[in-house]
Coordinates of C-alpha atoms in Angstrom, one line a residue:
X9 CA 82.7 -66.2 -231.6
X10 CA 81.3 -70.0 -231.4
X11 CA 82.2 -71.6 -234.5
X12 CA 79.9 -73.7 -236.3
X13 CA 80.5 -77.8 -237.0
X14 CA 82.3 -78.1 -240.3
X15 CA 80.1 -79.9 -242.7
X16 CA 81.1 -83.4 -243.8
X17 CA 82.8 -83.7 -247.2
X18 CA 80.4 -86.6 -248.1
X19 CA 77.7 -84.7 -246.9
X20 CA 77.1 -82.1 -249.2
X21 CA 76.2 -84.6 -252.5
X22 CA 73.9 -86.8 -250.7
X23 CA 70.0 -86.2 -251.2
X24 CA 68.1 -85.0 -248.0
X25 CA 67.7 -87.7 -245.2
X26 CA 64.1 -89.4 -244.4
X27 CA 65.0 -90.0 -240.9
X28 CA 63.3 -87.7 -239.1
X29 CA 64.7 -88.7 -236.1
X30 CA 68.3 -86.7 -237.3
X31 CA 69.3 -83.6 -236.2
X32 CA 69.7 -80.4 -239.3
X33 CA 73.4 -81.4 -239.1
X34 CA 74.0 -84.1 -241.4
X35 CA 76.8 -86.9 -240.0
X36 CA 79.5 -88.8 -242.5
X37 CA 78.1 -92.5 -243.2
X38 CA 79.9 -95.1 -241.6
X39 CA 81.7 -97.5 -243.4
X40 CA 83.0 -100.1 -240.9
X41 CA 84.1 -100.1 -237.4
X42 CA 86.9 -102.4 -235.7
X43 CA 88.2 -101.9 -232.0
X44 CA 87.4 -98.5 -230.6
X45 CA 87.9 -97.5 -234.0
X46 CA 84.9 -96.3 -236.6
X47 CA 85.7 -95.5 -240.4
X48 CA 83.5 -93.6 -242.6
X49 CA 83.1 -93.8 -245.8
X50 CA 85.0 -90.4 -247.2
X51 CA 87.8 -92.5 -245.7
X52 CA 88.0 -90.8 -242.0
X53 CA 88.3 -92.6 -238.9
X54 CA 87.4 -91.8 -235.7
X55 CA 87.9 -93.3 -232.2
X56 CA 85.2 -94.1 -230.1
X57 CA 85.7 -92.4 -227.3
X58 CA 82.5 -92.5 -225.6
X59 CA 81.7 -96.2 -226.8
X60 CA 78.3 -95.1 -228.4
X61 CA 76.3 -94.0 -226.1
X62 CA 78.3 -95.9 -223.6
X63 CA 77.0 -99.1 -225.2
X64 CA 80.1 -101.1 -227.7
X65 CA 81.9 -102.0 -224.2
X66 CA 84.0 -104.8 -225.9
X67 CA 84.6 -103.0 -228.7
X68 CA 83.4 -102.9 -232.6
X69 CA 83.7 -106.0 -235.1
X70 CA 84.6 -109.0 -232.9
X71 CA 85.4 -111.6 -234.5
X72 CA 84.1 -114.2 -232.1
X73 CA 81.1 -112.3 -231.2
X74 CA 80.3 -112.4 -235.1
X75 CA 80.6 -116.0 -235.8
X76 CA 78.6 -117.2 -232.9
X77 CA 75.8 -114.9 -233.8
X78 CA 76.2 -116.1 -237.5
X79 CA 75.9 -119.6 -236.5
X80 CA 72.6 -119.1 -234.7
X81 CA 71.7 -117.2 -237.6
X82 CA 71.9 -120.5 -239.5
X83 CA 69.5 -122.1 -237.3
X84 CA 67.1 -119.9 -235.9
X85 CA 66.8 -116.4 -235.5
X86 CA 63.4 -115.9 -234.1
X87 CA 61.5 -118.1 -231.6
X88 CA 58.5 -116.7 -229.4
X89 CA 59.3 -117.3 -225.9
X90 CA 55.3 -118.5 -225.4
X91 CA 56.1 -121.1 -228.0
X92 CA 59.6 -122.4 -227.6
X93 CA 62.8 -122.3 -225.3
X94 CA 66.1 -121.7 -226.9
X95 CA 69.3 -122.3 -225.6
X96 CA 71.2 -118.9 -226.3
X97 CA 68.5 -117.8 -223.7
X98 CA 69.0 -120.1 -221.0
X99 CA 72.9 -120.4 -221.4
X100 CA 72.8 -116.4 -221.3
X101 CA 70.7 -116.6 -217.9
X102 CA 73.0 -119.1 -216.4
X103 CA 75.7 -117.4 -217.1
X104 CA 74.5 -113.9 -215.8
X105 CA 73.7 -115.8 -212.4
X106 CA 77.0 -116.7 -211.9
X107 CA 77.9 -112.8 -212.2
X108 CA 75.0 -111.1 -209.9
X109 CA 74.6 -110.7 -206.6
X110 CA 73.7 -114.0 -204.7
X111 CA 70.3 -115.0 -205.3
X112 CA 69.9 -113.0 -208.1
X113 CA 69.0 -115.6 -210.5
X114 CA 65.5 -114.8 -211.9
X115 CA 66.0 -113.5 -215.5
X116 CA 63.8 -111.9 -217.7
X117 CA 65.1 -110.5 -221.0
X118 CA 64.2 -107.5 -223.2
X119 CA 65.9 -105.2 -225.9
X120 CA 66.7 -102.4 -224.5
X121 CA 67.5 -100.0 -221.2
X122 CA 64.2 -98.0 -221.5
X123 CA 62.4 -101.4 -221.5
X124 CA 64.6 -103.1 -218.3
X125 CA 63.8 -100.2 -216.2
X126 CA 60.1 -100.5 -217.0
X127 CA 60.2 -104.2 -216.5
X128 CA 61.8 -103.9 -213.1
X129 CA 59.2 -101.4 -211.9
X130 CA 56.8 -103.9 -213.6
X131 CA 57.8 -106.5 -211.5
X132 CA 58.0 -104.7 -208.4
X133 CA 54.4 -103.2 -208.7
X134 CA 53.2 -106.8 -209.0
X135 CA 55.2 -108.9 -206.4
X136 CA 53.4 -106.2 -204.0
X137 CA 50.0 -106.5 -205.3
X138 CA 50.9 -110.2 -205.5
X139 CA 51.9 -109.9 -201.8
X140 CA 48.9 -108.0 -200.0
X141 CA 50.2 -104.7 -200.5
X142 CA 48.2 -102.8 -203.1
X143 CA 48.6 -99.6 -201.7
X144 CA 52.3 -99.5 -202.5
X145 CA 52.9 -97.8 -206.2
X146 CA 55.4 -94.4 -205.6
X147 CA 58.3 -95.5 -207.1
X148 CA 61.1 -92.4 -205.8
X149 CA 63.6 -91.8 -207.9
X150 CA 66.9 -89.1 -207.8
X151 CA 66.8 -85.7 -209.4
X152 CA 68.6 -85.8 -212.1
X153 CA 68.5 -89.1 -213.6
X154 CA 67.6 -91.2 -216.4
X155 CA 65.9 -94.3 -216.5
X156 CA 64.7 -94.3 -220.3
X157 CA 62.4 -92.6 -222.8
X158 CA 59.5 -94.7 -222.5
X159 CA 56.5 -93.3 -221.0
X160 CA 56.8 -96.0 -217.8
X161 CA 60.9 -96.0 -217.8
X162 CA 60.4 -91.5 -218.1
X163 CA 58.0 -91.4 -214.9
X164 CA 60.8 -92.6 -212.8
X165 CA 63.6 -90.1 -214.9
X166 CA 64.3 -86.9 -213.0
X167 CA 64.7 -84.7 -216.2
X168 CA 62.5 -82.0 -217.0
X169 CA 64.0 -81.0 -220.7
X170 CA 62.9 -84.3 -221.7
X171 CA 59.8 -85.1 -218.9
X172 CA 57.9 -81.7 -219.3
X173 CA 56.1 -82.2 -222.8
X174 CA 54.7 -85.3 -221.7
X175 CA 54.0 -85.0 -218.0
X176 CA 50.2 -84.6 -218.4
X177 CA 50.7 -88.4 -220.0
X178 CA 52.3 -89.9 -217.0
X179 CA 51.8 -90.8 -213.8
X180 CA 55.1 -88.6 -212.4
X181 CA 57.3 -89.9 -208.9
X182 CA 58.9 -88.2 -206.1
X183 CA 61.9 -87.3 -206.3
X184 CA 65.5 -86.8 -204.4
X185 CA 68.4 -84.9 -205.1
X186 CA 70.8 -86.6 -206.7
X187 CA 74.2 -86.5 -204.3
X188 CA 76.3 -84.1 -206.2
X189 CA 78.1 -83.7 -202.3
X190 CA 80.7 -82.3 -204.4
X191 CA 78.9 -79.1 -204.9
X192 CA 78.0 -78.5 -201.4
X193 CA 80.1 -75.5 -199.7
X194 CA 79.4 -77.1 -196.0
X195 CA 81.0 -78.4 -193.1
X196 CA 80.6 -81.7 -193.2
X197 CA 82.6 -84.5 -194.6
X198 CA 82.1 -86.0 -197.8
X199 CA 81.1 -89.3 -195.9
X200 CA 78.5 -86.6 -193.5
X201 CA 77.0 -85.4 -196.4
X202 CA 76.5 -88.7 -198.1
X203 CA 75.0 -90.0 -195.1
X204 CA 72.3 -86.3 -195.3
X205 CA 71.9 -87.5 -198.4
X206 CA 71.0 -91.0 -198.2
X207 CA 68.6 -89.3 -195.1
X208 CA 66.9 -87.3 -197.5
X209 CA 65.1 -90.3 -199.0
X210 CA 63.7 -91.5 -195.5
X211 CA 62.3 -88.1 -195.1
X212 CA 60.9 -88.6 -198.6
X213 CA 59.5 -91.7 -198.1
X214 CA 57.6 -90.4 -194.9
X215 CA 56.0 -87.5 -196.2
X216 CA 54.5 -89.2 -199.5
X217 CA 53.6 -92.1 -196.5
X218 CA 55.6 -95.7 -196.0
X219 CA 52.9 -97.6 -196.9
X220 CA 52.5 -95.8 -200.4
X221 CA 55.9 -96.5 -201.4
X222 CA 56.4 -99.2 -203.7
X223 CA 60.6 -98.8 -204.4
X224 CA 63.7 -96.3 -205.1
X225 CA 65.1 -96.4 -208.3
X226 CA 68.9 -95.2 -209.0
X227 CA 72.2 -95.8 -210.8
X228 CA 74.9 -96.6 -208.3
X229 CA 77.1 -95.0 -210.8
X230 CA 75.3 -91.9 -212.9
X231 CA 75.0 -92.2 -216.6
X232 CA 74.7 -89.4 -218.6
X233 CA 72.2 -87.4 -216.6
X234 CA 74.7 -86.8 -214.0
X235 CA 78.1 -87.7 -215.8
X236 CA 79.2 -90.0 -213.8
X237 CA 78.0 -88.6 -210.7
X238 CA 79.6 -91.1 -207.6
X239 CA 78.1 -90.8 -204.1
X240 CA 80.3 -90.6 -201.3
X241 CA 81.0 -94.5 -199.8
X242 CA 78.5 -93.7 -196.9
X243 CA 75.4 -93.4 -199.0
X244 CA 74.9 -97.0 -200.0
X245 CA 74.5 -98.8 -197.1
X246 CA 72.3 -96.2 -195.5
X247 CA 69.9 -96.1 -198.7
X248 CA 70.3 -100.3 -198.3
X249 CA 69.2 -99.8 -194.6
X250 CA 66.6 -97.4 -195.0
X251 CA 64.7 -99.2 -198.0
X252 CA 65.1 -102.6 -195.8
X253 CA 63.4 -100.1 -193.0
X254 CA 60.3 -99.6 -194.8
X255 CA 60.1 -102.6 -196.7
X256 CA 60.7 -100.4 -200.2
X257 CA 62.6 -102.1 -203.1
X258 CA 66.0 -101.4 -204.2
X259 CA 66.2 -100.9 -208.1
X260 CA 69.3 -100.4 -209.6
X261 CA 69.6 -99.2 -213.1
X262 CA 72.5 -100.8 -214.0
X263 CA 72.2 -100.2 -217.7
X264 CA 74.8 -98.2 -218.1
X265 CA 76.6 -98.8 -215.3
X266 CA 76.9 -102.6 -215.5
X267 CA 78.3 -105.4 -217.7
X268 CA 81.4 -104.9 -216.3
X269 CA 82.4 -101.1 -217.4
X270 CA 83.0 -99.7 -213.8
X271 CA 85.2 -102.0 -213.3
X272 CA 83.6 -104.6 -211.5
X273 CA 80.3 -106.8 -213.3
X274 CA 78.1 -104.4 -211.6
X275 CA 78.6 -100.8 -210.4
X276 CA 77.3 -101.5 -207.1
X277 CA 79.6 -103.5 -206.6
X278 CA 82.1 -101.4 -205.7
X279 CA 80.2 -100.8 -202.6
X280 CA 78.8 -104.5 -202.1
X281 CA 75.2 -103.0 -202.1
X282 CA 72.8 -106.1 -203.5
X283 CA 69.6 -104.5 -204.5
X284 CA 66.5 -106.1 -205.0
X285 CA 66.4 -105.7 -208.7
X286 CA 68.4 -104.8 -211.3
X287 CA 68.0 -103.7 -215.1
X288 CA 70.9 -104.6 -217.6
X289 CA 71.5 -103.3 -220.9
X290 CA 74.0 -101.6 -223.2
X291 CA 76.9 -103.5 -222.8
X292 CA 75.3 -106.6 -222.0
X293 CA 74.6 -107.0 -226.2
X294 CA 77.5 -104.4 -226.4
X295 CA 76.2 -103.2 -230.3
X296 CA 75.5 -106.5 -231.6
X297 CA 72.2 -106.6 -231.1
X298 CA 69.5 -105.3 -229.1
X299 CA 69.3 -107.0 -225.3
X300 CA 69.0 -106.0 -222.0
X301 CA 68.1 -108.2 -219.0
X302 CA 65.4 -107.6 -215.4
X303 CA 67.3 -109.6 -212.9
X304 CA 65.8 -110.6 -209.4
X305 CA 65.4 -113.2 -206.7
X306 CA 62.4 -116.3 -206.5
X307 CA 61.7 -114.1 -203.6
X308 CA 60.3 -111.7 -205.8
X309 CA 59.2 -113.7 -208.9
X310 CA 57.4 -116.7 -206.9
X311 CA 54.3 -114.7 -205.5
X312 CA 53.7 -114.1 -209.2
X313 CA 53.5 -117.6 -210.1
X314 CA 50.0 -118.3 -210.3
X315 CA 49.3 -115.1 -212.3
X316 CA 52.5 -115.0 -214.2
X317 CA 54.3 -111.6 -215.1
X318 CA 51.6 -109.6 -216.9
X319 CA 54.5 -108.3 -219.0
X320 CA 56.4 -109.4 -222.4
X321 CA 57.6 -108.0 -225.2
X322 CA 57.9 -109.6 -228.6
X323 CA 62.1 -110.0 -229.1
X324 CA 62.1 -111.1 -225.4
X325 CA 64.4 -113.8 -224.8
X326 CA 65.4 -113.7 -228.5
X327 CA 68.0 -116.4 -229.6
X328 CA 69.7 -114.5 -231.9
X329 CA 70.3 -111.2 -229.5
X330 CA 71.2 -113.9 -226.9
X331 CA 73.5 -115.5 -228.6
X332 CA 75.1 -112.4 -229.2
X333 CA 74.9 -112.2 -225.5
X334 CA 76.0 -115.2 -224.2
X335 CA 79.3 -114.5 -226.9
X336 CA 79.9 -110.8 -225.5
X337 CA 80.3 -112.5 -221.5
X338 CA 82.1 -115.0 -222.8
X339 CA 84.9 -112.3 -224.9
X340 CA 84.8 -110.4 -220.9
X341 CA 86.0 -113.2 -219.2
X342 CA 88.8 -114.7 -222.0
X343 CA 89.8 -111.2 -222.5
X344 CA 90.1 -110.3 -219.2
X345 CA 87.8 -106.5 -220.2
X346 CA 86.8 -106.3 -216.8
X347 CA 90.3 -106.1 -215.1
X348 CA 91.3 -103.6 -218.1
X349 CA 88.9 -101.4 -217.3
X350 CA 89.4 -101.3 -214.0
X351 CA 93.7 -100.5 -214.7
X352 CA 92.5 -98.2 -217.5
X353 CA 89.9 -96.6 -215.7
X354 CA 92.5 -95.7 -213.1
X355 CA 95.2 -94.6 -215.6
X356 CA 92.6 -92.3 -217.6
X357 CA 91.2 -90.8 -214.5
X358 CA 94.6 -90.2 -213.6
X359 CA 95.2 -88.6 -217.2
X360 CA 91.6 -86.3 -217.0
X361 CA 92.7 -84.9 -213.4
X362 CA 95.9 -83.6 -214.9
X363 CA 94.0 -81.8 -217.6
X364 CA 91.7 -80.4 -214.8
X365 CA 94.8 -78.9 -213.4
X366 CA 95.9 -77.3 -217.2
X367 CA 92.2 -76.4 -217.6
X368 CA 90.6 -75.6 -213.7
X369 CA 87.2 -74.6 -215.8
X370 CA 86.8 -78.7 -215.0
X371 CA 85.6 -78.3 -211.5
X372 CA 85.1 -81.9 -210.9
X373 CA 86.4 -85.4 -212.4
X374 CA 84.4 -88.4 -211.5
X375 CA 82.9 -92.2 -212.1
X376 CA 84.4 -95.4 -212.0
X377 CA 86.4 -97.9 -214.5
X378 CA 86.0 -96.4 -217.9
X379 CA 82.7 -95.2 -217.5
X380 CA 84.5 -91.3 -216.6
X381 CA 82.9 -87.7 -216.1
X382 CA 84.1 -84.1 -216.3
X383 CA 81.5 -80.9 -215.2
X384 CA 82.6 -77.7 -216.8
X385 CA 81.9 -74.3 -215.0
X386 CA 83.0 -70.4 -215.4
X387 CA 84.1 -70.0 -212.3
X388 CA 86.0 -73.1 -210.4
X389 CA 85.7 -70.9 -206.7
X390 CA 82.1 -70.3 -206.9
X391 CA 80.9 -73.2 -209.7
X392 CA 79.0 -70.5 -211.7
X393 CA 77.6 -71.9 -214.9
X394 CA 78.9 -71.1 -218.3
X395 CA 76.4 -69.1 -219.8
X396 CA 74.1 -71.2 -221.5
X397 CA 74.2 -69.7 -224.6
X398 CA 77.9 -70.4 -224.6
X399 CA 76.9 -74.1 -226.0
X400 CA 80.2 -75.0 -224.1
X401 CA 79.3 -78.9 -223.9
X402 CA 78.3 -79.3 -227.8
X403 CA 81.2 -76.9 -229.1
X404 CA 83.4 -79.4 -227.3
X405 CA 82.2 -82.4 -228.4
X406 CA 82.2 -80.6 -232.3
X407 CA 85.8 -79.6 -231.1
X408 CA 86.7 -83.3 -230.4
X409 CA 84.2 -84.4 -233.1
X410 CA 86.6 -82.6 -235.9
X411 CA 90.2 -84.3 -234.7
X412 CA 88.7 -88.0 -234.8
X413 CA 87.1 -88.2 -231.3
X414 CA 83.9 -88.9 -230.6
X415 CA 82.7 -88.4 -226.3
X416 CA 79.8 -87.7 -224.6
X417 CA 78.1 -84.8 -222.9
X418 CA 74.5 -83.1 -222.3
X419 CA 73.1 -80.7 -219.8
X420 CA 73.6 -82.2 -215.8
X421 CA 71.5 -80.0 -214.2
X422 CA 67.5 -81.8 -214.7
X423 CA 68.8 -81.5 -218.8
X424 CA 68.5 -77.8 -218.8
X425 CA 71.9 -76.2 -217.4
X426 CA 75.1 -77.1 -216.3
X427 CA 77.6 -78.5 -218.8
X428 CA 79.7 -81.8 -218.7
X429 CA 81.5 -84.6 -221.2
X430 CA 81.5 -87.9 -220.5
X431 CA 84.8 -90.1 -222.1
X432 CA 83.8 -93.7 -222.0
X433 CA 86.1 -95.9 -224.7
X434 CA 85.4 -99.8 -225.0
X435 CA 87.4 -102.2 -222.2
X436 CA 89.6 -103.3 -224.5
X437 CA 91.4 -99.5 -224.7
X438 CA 95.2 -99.7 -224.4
X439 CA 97.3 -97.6 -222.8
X440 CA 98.8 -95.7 -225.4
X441 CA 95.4 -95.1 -227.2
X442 CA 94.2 -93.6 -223.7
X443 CA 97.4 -91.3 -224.8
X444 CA 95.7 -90.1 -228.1
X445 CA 92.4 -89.7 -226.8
X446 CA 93.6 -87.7 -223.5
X447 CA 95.8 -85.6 -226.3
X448 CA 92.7 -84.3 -228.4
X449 CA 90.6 -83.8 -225.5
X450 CA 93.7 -81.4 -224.0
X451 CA 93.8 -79.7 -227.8
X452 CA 90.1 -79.1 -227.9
X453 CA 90.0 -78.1 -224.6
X454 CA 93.0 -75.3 -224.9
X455 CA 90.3 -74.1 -228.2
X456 CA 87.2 -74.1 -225.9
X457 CA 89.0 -72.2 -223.2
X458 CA 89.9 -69.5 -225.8
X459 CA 86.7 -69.4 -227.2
X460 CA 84.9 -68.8 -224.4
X461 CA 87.5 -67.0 -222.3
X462 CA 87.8 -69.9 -219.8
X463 CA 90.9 -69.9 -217.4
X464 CA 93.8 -71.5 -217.9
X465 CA 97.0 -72.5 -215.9
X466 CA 100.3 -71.2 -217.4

């Protein structure tokens, strides 16, 4: 029989919440937070094992980051980009150019994910209106996916649990399946079937008409709609090739994905695929305060000159969430995060394979650097689902939840089936913490299995 999350001790003497935005179970208030490390205030302390929702990359409470953002709170903490510059802003968009693809050095800040993606597709809607091409608005995105809960950024997210209520509000895109080639019981060679998948977008892109297709949205590395779904190497220069083809944009939603988590600054990266635009968040402000970032070339900014973006929002370019910025890169680089997470991204991939061995329920292990995913199923031979009303992903995460870990998981299959956890600490996890994070995840794994009568080895 599922159990039922423990209450919180300081939960039962509060008064009711006004947030309506919180779930009927009530969560312990947090007190302070250092490291990958959050204390509440009944005195428990949990490690972040999931970094937020993949967002405190550097880690909780540093000091550095602090002070610079307190010394730009001394001086200004709002200026409206229409009126002033600042130089948090510009510093920040120097420094990001030094880190993106060549040529991609056109920045245009925002504070949040939901608002990049909808900035990119923005942009890209008006360099080809800007650029003769009027009839080009599709934007094709992957099935599943998430690209934010805006009603733009939700247009372009293949997830019906969260798309359907609103639908009749949107204008909704093509799709393509997202390439789970892991699931396919084929011939073919993981490379082969990356290659069919890539493939699938040309034939997309011919039936909805190449003239009609404005770009193709996707996360080199899956967030949480496909726990860290990786295509097979072969897909990303064929999805390059065939976008260059039709002369469609390349979006990548780097949100979660980039500021250095996988590994390398961005995702695609690892496969030297430069896209046309890209959409920063998350760990680019890591927590400290809200930012994200549109990045792109003049090539696509200049046509737009005489016009100007027909786009802004009002903390865009704000100096105090830049500063916070500008100190976050700068903790990267003298830290080294991004070569930490590449050595402990490989050590707790490592660690998350053996327990797929102990536990084969985990059909598949996958992502890169510390941004790491797991999909559960009932049987490993055929990759039939756990029954839905098993809960197997949440009674995991309450499982984990209750020994001091907090990781990530929700439904991988469009947001309505499939189950998965996503473990995703800050780059400046150590070696032996992987160790105590890897140990509760076995424990509450060995629970689930008995649970739910899920096999185990030995």
């Amino acid at each position: 029989m599922l159990k039922s999350q423990t209450p919180a001790p300081d939960t039962e003497t509060r008064p009711p919440s006004h947030l309506f935005y919180l779930s009927s179970l009530r969560r312990p208030l947090v007190d302070r937070a250092e490291g990958i490390y959050i204390w509440t205030q009944d005195g428990r302390r949990f490690i972040d094992g999931s970094s937020g929702p993949m967002v405190a990359n550097i880690g909780h409470s540093n000091r550095n980051v602090l002070d610079a953002m307190k010394r730009q709170m001394d001086r200004a903490t709002f200026a409206y980009r229409l009126h002033f510059e600042n130089e948090p802003a510009e510093g920040l968009a120097r420094l990001l150019a030094t880190k993106l693809p060549e040529g991609m050095d056109r920045i245009f800040f925002v504070s949040g994910g939901s608002e990049a993606t909808e900035s990119c597709i923005k942009l890209a809607r008006q360099w080809a209106v800007a650029t003769g091409q009027p009839k080009r608005w599709k934007v094709i995105t992957r099935f599943p996916s998430y690209h934010g809960g805006t009603l733009g950024s939700l247009s372009v997210t293949g997830d019906d649990a969260l798309a359907e209520t609103f639908a009749p509000m949107m204008q909704v895109m093509p799709t393509v399946p997202a390439p789970a080639a892991w699931r396919d019981r084929d011939n073919l060679s993981l490379e082969q079937r990356g290659i069919r998948y890539a493939d699938m977008l040309e034939e997309k892109i011919l039936a909805e008409g190449p003239e009609s297709v404005l770009a193709f949205i996707m996360e080199p590395v899956g967030g949480a709609a496909t726990a860290a779904l990786v295509a097979p190497d072969s897909y990303y220069p064929r999805i390059r090739e065939i976008c260059d083809r039709y002369g469609i944009l390349l979006i990548h939603d780097e949100v979660m994905s980039g500021a250095g988590r996988t590994g390398k600054f961005l995702g695609g990266d690892h496969w030297n695929c430069k896209p046309d635009i890209v959409a920063l968040s998350k760990g680019l402000g890591s927590g400290y305060a809200p930012l994200g970032a549109l990045a792109a070339p003049m090539r696509l900014v200049q046509p737009l000159a005489s016009g100007g973006f027909q786009h802004g929002h009002t903390y865009a370019g704000n100096p105090l969430a830049c500063a916070a910025g500008l100190a976050v890169l700068g903790e990267m680089d003298r830290l080294g995060m991004i070569a930490n997470a590449a050595d402990m991204g490989d050590l707790l991939m490592g660690e998350l394979k053996g327990l797929a061995k102990r536990f084969p329920f985990i059909a598949d292990v996958r992502g890169k650097g510390l941004l790491l995913g797991a999909e559960m199923v009932a049987d490993p031979d055929t990759l039939r689902l756990i029954a839905p009303e098993k809960k197997a992903t949440q009674r995991l995460l309450d499982l984990a939840y209750e020994r001091g870990l907090i990781i990530y998981g929700r439904k991988v299959k469009g947001g309505v089936d499939g189950d998965n956890f996503m473990v995703a600490p800050p780059m400046i996890v150590t070696r032996e913490q992987i160790g105590e994070i890897v140990a509760i995840i076995g424990d509450s794994l060995q629970v689930l299995a008995g649970e739910l009568d899920l096999p185990v080895e030995g």
